[in-house]
Amino acid sequence: MLGEITDSFSPLRRTHSPPDLDDAASKIRRVTVEEVKDEDGTYNRRFFESYPNAGRPIDEGKTVFESYCQHKEDEGEDVWAPFADEEEWGLAEWMIKNLGQTRTDEYLKLPITKNRTKPSFHNNRTFLKRVDELPHGASWSCKKVMVQGNREDEDGQSLSEEVEIWMRDPVECVKDLIGNPSFKNHMAYAPSRAYKDKGGSERLIDDMWTADWWWDKQKELPEGATLAPIILASDKTLLSQFRGDKSAWPVYLSIGNIAKEKRRQTSARATILIGYLPATKLDCFTSDARSLAGYRLFHHCLSLLLEPLIAAGRDGVEMVCADSFIRRVYPILAAYVADFPEQCLVACCKENRCPKCLVAADERGNPLNSLMRDPESTKETLERRRNGQHPVEFDEDGLRAVYRPFWANLPHTNIFTAFTPDLLHQLHKGVFKDHLVKWCLDIAGEDEIDARFKAMPDYPGLRHFKKGISSVKQWTGTEHKEMQRIFVALIAGAVPSRVVVVARAILDFCYYAQLHTHTSESLDGLENALTVFHAHKDVLKELDVRDHFNIPKLHQLSHYIQSIKLFGAADGFNTELPERLHIDFAKEAYRASNKRDYEEQMVLWLQRQEAIFWRVSYLEWVAEHGAQTEHQYGYDSDSDAEEDFDFVPVVSQDIVHVLAKTPPHPRQSIQHLETMHGAIDFLPAFKSFLRNYVPHNHIVPGYQDRFDVFRQAVIIIPPNPRVSELPKRLRVRATPEVLPSPSGRKPGSPARFDMALLTDGVRASKLYTLEVIAVQVAQVRVIFTLPRQFGSYSRPLAYVEWFTPFREPDQFSGLRQVSRSTRHLRRNGAVVHVDELVRPCHLVPKMGQKVDPSWTSANVYEMASNFYFNEFIDLDTFCVSSAIT
């Protein structure tokens, strides 16, 4: 049975307070229906199919916050206890987050602290005693493992090494997550299938509960069961750069019940640390045996850490959930987030093989549909090898002799399908930076590619590689993505056309893979991009750039579609999150230790940090239950806006346009606009505007008039679920050049007159496709308001210079082409309404085989004649250009 929901659908919006438990299950699946009218008069809806009788409550309970609140009432304690009052709690929170133990003692001994602040704790020891009274998550424990090596000492005795594994019960951690009231509005307890149409022919896949794995796995569980899909991540990391080579091996856990946009927020702590694996060098082994010993130790330690999941996944555990209902929850390992070497480690296979499928070691560059690895047959092969047999499958499958994989006894788990796409290492750093960029540098030459990066026109929020890219030694994932935004247009003409086709295919794949919501259309786009790449990749062999394509990261792309269908959009499983978590859960914790026996100190420090975070969340919960709180909206932004935007917005149909409350450049002359803004035909364009829109005006404008001018217009675009859950805040700038101060203390800045998409004469509305005749590119030169002498007019204005309508896409790059529009051999300028701006856009000049050496980022818009419309500037523009709906 299909139901109906809004475009912002989430199974999270449910009724959670049934009058009796017999009716609880039906009410838990009730969904609020909203109808959002689009500009074409239709309604934007989703339709969904809920799995019957999944996630059913069995009783009412109390969340940990409710229980703690009741405990404090029973004990007659103040809400701020064990601290004296709200101010002392605020001081304690600040101290635990910002001061180490030595500095805490020093601060508490200051006379001003003792005599004026007068906290109820007088030294670090009594302060930490108070902190340790606060509730926290699952407790830490340590297990020691004795590793017997194959090397001998001087006396002929085998060397051994004792290692420690610090761990928390993963089942208790799941209880903490699924029962956290902070996640109540971001939690799902049952799978659903979402569709674009009422007939159910067009699937929508975003969060894990809308994908196939949960739905299929639910069939293996008892009726009414609640599945908690466990997402594990592990990644060895260095703790210090300059003090030895201390390392840690954190293991993180989250659950697929929590919405992925919440899991991605490191500040939400929806992904938590459950253990530190030993990061030892295993010097007790010879060099030829050390690698295999490391494999075995990893699996042994992880099996100790995850052992509680065996019984819990088989029999289920009653847990109080975030909505105060008790459910029988089955925590089952669903997804494992790791880079390629760690995937091979988990899969017990060699690194020259695929950890997911049985493709031959020398065939990973071909578009083959190889058999997936099977856990049961793999365990059987390893067991036969352990018993002294020599099964041919052991070598054919590229296995390592790990006889007790940690995943062997985990119920309902297929570790090989659990590996999720790694956008950071496989796409951004791997196929794009390490391969595509290198190929193009080899073909076109570093000097030419660098010159093109230097001449790239500016765009709000776009990084400008002022010195090119060849001299950059260390890259980040952010820089890889910045390069992707301009790369296809940048190389067009510099490399043979078939190489441009290859580059376009790779970038298409990168952008489709980053979408937050997938349809059959976007999945077809992924598959088609990979097909195009394989069809044209041999040009790189012909150019002697590659002699083979047996590239592990390239092969991994063939598994993306299956993984998205199983677990949801790839943005929910990126390795960027664990790498970011290393800062909080490993590096900061290490810095807080004395660097000796540091892991025990790290877990104690983390427990105290967690206790403070828990208390903050509890107090927020108390405040929400005590009074209505004001709801505030957040925005995705292109960041570096410098103005104070405290103003009344100018509202169009579904896009908000905003100008500063006070114009930063009042009373500017027309001569100034002509010379500094390049608005050479401002006066005739303004006269034309008055005739068309202010017909009752009888004042003839002239050079004596003054105009209030703004630096930029901010355009707030409604959320696009395929790209972001938040509205997007974009800027269109119209700022003239600022010269350096005579003293040289204040640097100057180049002119920035941004390109934008406009709807000619129509108020801007949400843009779904560029296949609309009324949408056209223009360069914004001046943003201003109508002077009062011409009448009262509430809509802000802009002087723009038009470009031609979009021409047919380039045959090889697929990019649309435009050029400047002229009238009587002059640029075609016009005055338009600011609310006709749809969004900023980016044009890249057609540079030919060699870029003009006189072109710079500051002047290229003025000097070039023909341009590509850059649809890769952001995901929104990519969706619009590709007509992804």
mmCIF file of C-alpha atoms in Angstrom, residues 60 114 185 336 363 424 673 762:
data_model
loop_
_atom_site.group_PDB
_atom_site.id
_atom_site.type_symbol
_atom_site.label_atom_id
_atom_site.label_comp_id
_atom_site.label_asym_id
_atom_site.label_seq_id
_atom_site.Cartn_x
_atom_site.Cartn_y
_atom_site.Cartn_z
ATOM 1 C CA GLU A 60 6.433 2.041 27.053
ATOM 2 C CA LYS A 114 39.464 31.872 44.818
ATOM 3 C CA ASN A 185 13.313 13.547 15.090
ATOM 4 C CA TYR A 336 31.960 -1.084 6.914
ATOM 5 C CA GLU A 363 41.422 -7.934 -15.149
ATOM 6 C CA LEU A 424 37.437 10.555 -0.773
ATOM 7 C CA LEU A 673 29.339 53.441 -12.636
ATOM 8 C CA VAL A 762 10.013 37.162 -14.896
#
